[in-house]
Coordinates of C-alpha atoms and ligand atoms in Angstrom, one line a residue:
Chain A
X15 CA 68.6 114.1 117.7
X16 CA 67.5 112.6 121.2
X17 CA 63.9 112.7 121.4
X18 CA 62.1 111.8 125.0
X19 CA 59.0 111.7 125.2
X20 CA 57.0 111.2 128.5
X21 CA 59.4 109.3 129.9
X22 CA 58.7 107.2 133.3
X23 CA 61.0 105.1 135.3
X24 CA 60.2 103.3 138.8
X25 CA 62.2 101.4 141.1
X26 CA 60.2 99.4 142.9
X27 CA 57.8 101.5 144.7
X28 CA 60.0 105.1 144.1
X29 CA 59.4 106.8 141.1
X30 CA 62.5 108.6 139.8
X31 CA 61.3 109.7 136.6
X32 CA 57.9 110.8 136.5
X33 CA 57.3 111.8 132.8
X34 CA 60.2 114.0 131.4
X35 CA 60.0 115.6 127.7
X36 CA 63.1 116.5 126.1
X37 CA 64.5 117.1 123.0
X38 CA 68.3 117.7 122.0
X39 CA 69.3 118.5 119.1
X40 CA 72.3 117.8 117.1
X41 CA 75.3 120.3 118.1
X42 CA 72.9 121.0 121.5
X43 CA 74.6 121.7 125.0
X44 CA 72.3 120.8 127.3
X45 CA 73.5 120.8 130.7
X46 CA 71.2 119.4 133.5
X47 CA 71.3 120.5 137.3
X48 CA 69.3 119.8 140.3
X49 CA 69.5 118.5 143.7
X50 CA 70.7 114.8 144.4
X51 CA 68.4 112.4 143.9
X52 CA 65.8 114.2 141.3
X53 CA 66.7 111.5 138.8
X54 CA 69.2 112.8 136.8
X55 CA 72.1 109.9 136.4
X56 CA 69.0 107.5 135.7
X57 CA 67.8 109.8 133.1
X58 CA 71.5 109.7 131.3
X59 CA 71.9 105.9 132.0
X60 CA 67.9 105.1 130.2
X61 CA 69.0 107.1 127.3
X62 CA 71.9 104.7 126.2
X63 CA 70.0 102.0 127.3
X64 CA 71.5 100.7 130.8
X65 CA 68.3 101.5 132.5
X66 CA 64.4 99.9 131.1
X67 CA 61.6 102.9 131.1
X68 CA 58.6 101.7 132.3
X69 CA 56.5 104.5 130.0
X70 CA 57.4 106.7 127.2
X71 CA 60.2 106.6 124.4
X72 CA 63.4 107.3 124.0
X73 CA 64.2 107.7 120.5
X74 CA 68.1 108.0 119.3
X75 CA 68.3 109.1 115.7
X76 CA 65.3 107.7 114.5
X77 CA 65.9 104.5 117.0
X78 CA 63.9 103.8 119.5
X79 CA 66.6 102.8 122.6
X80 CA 63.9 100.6 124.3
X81 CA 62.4 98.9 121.8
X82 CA 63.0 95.0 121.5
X83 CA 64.7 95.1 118.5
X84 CA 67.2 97.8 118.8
X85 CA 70.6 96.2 119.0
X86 CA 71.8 98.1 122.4
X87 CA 75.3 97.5 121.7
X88 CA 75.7 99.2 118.4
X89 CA 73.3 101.9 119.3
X90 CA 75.9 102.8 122.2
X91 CA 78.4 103.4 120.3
X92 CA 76.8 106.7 119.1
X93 CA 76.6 107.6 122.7
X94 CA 79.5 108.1 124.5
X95 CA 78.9 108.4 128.3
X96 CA 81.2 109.5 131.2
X97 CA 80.7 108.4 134.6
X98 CA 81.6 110.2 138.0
X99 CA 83.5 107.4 138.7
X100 CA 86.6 107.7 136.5
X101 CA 85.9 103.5 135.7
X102 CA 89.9 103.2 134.2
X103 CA 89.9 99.6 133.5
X104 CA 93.0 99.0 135.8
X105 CA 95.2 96.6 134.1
X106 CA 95.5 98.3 130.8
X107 CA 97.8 101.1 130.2
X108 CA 96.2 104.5 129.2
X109 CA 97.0 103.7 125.2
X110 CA 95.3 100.1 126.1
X111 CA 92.1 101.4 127.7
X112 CA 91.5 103.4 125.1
X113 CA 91.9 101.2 122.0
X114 CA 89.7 98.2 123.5
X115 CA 86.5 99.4 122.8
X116 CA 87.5 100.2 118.8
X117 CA 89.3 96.8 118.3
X118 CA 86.9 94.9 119.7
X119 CA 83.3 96.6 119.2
X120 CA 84.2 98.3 116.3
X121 CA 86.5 95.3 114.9
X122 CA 89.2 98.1 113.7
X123 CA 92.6 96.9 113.2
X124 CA 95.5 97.5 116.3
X125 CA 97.3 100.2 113.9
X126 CA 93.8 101.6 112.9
X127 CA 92.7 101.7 116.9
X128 CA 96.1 103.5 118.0
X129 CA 96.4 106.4 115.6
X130 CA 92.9 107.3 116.8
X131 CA 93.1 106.8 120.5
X132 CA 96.8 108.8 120.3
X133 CA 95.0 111.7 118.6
X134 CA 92.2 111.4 120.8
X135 CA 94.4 111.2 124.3
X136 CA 96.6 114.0 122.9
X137 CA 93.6 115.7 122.2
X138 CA 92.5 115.4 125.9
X139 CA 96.5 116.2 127.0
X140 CA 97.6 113.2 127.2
X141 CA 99.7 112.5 124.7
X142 CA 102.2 111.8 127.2
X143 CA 100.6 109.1 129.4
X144 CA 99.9 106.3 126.3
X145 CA 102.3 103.8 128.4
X146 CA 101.4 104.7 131.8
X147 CA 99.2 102.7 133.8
X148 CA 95.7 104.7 135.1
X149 CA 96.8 104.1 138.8
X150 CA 99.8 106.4 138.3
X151 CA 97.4 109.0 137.2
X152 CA 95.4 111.8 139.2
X153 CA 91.6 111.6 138.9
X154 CA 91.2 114.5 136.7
X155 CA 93.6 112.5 134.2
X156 CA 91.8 109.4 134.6
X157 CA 88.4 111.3 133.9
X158 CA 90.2 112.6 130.7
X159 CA 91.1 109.5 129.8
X160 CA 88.0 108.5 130.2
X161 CA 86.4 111.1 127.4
X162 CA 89.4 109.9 125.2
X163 CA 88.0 106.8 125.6
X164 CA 84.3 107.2 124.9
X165 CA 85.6 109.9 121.8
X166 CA 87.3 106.8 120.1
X167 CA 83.8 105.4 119.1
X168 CA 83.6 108.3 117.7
X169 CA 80.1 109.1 119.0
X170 CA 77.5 111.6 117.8
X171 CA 76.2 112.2 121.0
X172 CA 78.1 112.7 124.7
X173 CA 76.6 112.1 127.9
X174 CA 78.5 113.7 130.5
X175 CA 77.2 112.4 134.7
X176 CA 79.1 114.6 137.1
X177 CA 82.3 114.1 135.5
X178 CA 84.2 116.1 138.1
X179 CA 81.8 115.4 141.4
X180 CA 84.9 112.9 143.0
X181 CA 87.9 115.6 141.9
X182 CA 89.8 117.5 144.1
X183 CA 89.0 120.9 143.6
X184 CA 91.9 121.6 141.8
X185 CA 91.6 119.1 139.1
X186 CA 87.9 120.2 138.4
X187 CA 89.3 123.1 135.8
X188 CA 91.2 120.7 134.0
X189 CA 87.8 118.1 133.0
X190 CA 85.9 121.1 132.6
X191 CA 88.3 122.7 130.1
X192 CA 88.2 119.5 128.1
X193 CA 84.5 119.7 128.2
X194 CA 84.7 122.9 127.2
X195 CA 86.9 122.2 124.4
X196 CA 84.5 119.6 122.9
X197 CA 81.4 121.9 123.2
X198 CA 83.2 124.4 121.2
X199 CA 84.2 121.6 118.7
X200 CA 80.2 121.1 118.2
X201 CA 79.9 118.0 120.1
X202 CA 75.9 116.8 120.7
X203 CA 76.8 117.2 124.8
X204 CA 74.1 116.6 127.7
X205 CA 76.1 117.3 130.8
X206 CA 74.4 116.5 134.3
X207 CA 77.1 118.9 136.5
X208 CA 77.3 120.9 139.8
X209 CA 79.3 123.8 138.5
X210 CA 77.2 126.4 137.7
X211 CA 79.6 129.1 136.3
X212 CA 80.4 125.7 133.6
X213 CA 77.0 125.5 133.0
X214 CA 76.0 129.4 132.6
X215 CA 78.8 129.5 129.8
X216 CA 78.6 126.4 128.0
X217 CA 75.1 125.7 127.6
X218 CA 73.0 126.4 124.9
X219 CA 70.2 125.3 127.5
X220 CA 70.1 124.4 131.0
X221 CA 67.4 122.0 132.2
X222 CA 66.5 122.3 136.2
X223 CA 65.4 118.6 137.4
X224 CA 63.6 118.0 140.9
X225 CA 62.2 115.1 142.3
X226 CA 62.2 113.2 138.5
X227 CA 60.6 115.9 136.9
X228 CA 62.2 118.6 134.5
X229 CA 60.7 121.7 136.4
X230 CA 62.3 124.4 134.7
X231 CA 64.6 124.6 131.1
X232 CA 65.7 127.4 129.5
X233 CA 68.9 129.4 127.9
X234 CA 71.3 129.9 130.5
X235 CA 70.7 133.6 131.1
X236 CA 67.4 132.6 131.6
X237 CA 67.3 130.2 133.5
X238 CA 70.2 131.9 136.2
X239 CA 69.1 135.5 135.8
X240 CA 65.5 134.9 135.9
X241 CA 64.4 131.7 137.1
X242 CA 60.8 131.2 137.4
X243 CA 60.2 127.8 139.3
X244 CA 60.5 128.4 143.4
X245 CA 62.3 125.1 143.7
X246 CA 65.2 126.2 141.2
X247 CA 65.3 129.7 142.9
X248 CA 65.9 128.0 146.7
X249 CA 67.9 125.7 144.9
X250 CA 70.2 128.3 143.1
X251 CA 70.2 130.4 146.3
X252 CA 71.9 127.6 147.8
X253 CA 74.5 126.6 145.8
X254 CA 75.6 130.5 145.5
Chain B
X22 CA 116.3 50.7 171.7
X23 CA 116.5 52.0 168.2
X24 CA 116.9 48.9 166.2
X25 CA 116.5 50.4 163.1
X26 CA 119.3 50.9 160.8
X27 CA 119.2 53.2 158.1
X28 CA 120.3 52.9 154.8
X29 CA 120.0 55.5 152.3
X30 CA 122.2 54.0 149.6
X31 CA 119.0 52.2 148.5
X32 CA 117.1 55.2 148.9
X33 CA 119.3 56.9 146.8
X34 CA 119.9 54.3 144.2
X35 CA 116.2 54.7 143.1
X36 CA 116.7 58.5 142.8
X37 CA 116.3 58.4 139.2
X38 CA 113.1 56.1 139.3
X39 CA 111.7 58.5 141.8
X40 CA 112.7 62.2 140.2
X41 CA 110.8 60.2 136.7
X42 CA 107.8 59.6 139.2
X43 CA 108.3 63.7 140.0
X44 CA 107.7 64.4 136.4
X45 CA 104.3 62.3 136.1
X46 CA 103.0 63.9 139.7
X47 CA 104.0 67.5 138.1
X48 CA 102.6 66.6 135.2
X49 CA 99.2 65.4 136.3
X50 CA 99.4 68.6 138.6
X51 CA 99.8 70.8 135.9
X52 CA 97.5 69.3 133.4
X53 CA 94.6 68.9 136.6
X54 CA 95.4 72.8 136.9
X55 CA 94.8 73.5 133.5
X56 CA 92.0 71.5 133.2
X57 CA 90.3 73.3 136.4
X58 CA 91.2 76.6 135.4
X59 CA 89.2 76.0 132.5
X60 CA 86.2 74.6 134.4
X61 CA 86.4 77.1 136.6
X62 CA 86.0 79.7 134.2
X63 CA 82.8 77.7 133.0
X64 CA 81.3 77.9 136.2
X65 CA 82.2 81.3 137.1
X66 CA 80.1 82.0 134.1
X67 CA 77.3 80.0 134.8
X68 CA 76.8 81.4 138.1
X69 CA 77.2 85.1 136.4
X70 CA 74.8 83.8 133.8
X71 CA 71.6 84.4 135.9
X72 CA 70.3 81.1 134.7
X73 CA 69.1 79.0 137.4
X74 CA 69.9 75.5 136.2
X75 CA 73.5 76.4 135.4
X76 CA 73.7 78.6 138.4
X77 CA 72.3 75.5 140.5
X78 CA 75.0 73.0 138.5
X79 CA 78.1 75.1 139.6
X80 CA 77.1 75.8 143.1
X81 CA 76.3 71.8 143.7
X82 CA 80.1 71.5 141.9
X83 CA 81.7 73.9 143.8
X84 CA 80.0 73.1 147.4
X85 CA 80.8 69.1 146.6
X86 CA 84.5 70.0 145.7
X87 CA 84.9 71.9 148.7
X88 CA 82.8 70.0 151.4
X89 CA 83.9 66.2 150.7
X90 CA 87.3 64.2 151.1
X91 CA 89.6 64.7 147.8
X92 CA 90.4 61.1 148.5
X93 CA 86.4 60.1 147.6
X94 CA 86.5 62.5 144.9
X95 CA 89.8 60.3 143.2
X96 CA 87.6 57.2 144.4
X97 CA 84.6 58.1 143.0
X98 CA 86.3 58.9 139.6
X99 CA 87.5 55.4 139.4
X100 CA 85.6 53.1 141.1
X101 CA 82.2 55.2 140.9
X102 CA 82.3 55.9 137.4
X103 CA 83.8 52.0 137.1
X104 CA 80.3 51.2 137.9
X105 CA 78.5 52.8 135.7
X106 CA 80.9 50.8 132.6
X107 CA 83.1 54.1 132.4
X108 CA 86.6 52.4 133.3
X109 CA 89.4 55.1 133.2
X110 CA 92.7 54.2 134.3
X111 CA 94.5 55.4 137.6
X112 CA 96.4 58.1 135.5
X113 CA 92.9 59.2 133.8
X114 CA 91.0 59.0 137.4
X115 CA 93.2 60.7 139.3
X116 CA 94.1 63.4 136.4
X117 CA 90.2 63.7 136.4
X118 CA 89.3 63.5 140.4
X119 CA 92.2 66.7 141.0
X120 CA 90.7 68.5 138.3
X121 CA 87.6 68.2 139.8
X122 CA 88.4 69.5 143.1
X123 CA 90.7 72.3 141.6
X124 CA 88.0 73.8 139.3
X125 CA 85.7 74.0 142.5
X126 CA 88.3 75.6 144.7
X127 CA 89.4 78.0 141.9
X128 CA 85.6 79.0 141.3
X129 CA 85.6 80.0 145.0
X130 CA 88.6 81.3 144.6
X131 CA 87.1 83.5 141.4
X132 CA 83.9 84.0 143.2
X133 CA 85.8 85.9 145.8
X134 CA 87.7 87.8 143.6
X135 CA 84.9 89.0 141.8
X136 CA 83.3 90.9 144.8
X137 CA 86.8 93.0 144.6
X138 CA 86.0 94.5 140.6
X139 CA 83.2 97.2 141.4
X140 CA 80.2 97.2 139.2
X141 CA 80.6 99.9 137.3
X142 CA 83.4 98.6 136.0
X143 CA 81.3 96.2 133.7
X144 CA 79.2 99.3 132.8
X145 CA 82.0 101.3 131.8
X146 CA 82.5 98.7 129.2
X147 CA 78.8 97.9 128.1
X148 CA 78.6 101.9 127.3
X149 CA 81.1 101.6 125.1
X150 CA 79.2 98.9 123.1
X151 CA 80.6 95.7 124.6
X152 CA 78.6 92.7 124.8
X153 CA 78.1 91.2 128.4
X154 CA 80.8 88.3 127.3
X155 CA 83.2 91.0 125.9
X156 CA 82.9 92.9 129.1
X157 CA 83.6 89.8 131.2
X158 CA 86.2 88.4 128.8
X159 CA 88.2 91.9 128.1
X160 CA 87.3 93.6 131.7
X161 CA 86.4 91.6 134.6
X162 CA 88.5 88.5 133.8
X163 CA 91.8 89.9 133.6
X164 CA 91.2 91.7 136.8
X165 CA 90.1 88.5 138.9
X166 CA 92.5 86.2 137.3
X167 CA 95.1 88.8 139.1
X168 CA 92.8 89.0 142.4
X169 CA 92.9 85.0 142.5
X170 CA 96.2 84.4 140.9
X171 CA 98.1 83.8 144.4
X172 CA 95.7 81.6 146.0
X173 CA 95.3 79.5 142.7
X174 CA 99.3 79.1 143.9
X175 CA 98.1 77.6 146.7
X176 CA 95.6 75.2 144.8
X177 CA 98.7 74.3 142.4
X178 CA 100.6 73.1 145.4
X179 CA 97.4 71.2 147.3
X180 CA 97.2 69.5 143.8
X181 CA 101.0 68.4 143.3
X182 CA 99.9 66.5 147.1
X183 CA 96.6 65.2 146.1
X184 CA 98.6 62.9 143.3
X185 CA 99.9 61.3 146.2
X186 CA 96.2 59.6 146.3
X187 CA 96.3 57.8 143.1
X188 CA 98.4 54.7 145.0
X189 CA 94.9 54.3 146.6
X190 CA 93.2 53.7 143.3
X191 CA 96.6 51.9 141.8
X192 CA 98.4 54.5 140.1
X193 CA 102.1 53.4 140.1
X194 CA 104.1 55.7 138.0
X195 CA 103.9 58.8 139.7
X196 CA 106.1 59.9 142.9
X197 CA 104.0 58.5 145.5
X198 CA 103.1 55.5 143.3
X199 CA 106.8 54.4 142.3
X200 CA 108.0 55.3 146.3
X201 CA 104.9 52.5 147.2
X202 CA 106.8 49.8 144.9
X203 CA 110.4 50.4 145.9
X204 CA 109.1 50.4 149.6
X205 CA 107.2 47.3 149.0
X206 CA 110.6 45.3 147.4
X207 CA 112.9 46.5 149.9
X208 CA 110.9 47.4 153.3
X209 CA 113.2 50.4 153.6
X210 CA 109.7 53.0 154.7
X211 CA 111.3 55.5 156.2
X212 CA 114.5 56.0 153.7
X213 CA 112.2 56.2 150.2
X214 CA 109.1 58.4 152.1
X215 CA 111.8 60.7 153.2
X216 CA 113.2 61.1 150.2
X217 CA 110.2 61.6 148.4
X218 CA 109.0 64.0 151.3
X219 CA 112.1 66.2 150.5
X220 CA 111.5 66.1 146.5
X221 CA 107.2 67.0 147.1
X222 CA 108.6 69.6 149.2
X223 CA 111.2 70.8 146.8
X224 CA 108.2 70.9 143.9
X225 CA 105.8 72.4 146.3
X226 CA 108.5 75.6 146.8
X227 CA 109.7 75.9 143.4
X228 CA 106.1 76.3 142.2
X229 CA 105.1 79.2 145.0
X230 CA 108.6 80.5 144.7
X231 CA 108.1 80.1 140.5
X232 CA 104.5 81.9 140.7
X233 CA 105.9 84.6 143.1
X234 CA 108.5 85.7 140.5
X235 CA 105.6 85.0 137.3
X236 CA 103.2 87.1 139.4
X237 CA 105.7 90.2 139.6
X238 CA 106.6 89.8 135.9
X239 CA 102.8 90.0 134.7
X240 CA 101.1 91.9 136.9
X241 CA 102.5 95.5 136.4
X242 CA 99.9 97.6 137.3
Ligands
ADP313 N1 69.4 101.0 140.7 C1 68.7 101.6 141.5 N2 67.9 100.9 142.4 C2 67.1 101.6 143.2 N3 67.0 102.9 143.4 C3 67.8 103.6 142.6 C4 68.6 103.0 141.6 N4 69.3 104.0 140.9 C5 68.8 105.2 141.4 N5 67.9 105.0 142.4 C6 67.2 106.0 143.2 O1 66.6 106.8 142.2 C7 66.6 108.2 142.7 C8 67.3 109.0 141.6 O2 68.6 108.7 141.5 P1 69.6 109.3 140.4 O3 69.0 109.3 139.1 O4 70.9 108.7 140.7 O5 69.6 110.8 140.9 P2 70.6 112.0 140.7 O6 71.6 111.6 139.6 O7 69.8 113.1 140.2 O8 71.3 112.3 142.0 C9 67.4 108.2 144.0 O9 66.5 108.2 145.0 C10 68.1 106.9 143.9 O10 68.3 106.4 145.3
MG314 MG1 73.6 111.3 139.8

């Protein structure tokens, strides 16, 4: 469970979280939407830790993320996290990029590290690539490669930042099938996306973010069909 | 008008002298080179550390390897250290004064490739539980060593020259140091610096030519 509790977050004189509660449970979708800059990358980036609150709690399974004792390091390895950027570390192959994490984080032997990041790059559709090197890959594969990657901690939780904002348009379908895939698997998934169809069909709720605060959240048919807040109604309206 | 007669048989004669003279300059060069990759490494770190005292100690490093004469640096090494009671011998001080100056131009060197690994490239791997060192170490480092991997050529070849320096501080068995002696016994200057011209400049190719070749063999992606 991700518990977050009045959450606030500053930088320097431009408050970008201005206290959000949210709770997601285990197995949860939530998918978050909103308009650029309402704070919804820095939310993702303070729950595993990359980001300091200045108020509030973020609590991890019983952990609080921001406390001075939590050992960051180990506590990400429950949450996976996928950038927009597809971040392929460039001189390892596909097979390589994957495995790095698990040998050296999780201290699991070469053999051990393979057999899961083959299963988990074939799961992706991959299974193919393990030699190749990420530059001889389109984005979307480099974005699945990616998931493979953060999958091989095997994570609880999956946090999901645009995944398929710097695709062509016709490599979207392909991260968002994968996504798809994991949801149905019972992955713990918050996905911060653009792709509203995605969201409608995926989510067991959406959350509607604006200027760093949560303004609206609510089950998908909800939220789309009926949405109450007048920012998410221009805001849908627009991206129709 | 040109009263000079040459006589390379001389020259030539030594050729075994000189080529063992190539060896020691190669292998100060190399040694200096793995010495001040090391160091460099170090101070890369220390500037990435965010601590100002080792930040401060590698920038004063670099900007005095960079900004002063290699010559003093050899000199200072020997003589400069001599008085404070450290006495190192020519090999030692000159081994030492390259190493110097090639850990402060391969920092720069390393400085500059760093700008060319994004950000988010160190985040991708702290999200998946890496320390900051395990980032650098599994991440970053193998991508600027790559980046800075040709111009640390360059450094390679600027150090195989500097040896020539050590005559000034008495070294005598390296290339420059043996082609003093042999010109100072026979007077033939121009035969012996040729020569050894022709073998620096036969080093100096085979390393860029050598590194070239390396590069294309480990650098696949
Ligand atoms: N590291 C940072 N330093 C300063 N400002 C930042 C930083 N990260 C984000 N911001 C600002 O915070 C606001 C929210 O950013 P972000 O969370 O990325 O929004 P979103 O993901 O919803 O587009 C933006 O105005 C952005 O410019
Ligand atoms: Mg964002």
């Amino acid at each position: 469970m991700i518990e977050i509790e009045n959450v606030r977050k500053s930088f320097g004189q431009l408050e970008v979280l201005k206290g959000i509660n949210l709770t997601v449970q285990k197995g949860e979708v939530l998918t978050i939407i909103g308009g650029s800059g309402s704070g919804k990358s820095t939310l993702l980036t303070c729950i595993n830790g990359l980001e300091t609150i200045d108020a509030g709690r973020i609590v991890v399974d019983g952990t609080d993320v921001h406390a001075k004792a939590t050992d960051l390091n180990k506590l990400r390895r429950k949450l996976g996290i996928v950038f927009q950027q597809f971040n392929a570390f460039p001189h390892l192959t596909v097979l390589e990029n994957v495995m790095l994490a698990p040998v050296k984080v999780l201290g699991q032997s070469k053999a051990e590290a393979e057999a899961m990041a083959v299963k988990q790059l074939t799961h992706v559709g991959l299974g193919d690539k393990l030699k190749v090197y990420p530059s001889r890959m389109s984005g979307g594969q480099q974005q699945r490669m990616a998931i493979a990657r953060a999958l091989a901690m095997s994570p609880a939780y999956m946090l999901f930042d645009e995944v398929t904002s710097a695709l062509d348009p016709q490599l979207v379908g392909e991260v968002l099938d994968t996504l798809r895939m994991l949801a149905s698997e019972g992955m713990t998934m918050i996905c911060v996306t653009h792709e509203m169809k995605f969201a409608r069909e995926v989510s067991d709720r959406v959350a509607f973010f604006h200027k760093g605060v949560m303004a609206e959240i609510a089950p998908p048919e909800e939220l789309f069909g009926a949405p109450k807040n007048p920012e998410l109604q221009t805001f849908l309206a627009a991206t129709h | 008008m040109f009263s000079y007669n040459f006589h390379w048989n001389q020259a030539f004669k030594a050729l075994p002298q000189m080529l063992d003279g190539a060896l020691v300059t190669l292998q100060i060069a190399l040694l200096s080179m793995a010495i001040g990759l090391v160091v460099a490494l170090a101070l890369t770190l220390f500037r990435l550390s965010g601590n100002r005292i080792l930040n401060g100690f590698a920038t004063v490093w670099v900007e005095i390897a960079r900004n002063t004469p290699a010559l003093f640096q050899i000199y200072m090494a020997h003589f400069g250290l001599g008085s404070f009671g450290i006495h190192l011998s020519p090999y030692t001080a000159l081994l030492i004064g390259i190493a110097f100056n090639n850990a402060g131009y391969l920092a720069e060197n390393f400085r500059g490739a760093l700008k060319a690994i994004p950000e988010t490239q160190t985040r991708a791997g702290r999200s998946l539980g890496m320390t900051p060192l395990q980032a650098f170490r599994y991440i970053v480092m193998p991508q600027m060593l790559r980046i800075a991997f040709l111009p640390a050529t360059n450094q390679m070849v600027w150090a195989i020259l500097m040896t020539s320096l050590g005559v000034t501080v008495g070294m005598n068995t390296d290339l420059a140091g043996v082609t003093q002696a042999l010109n100072a016994v026979s007077f033939r200057t121009f035969e012996f610096f040729a020569l050894a011209a022709v073998i620096y400049y036969v080093i100096a190719k085979a390393v860029t030519v050598l590194a070239r070749l390396a590069a294309a063999r480990m650098f696949r992606y």
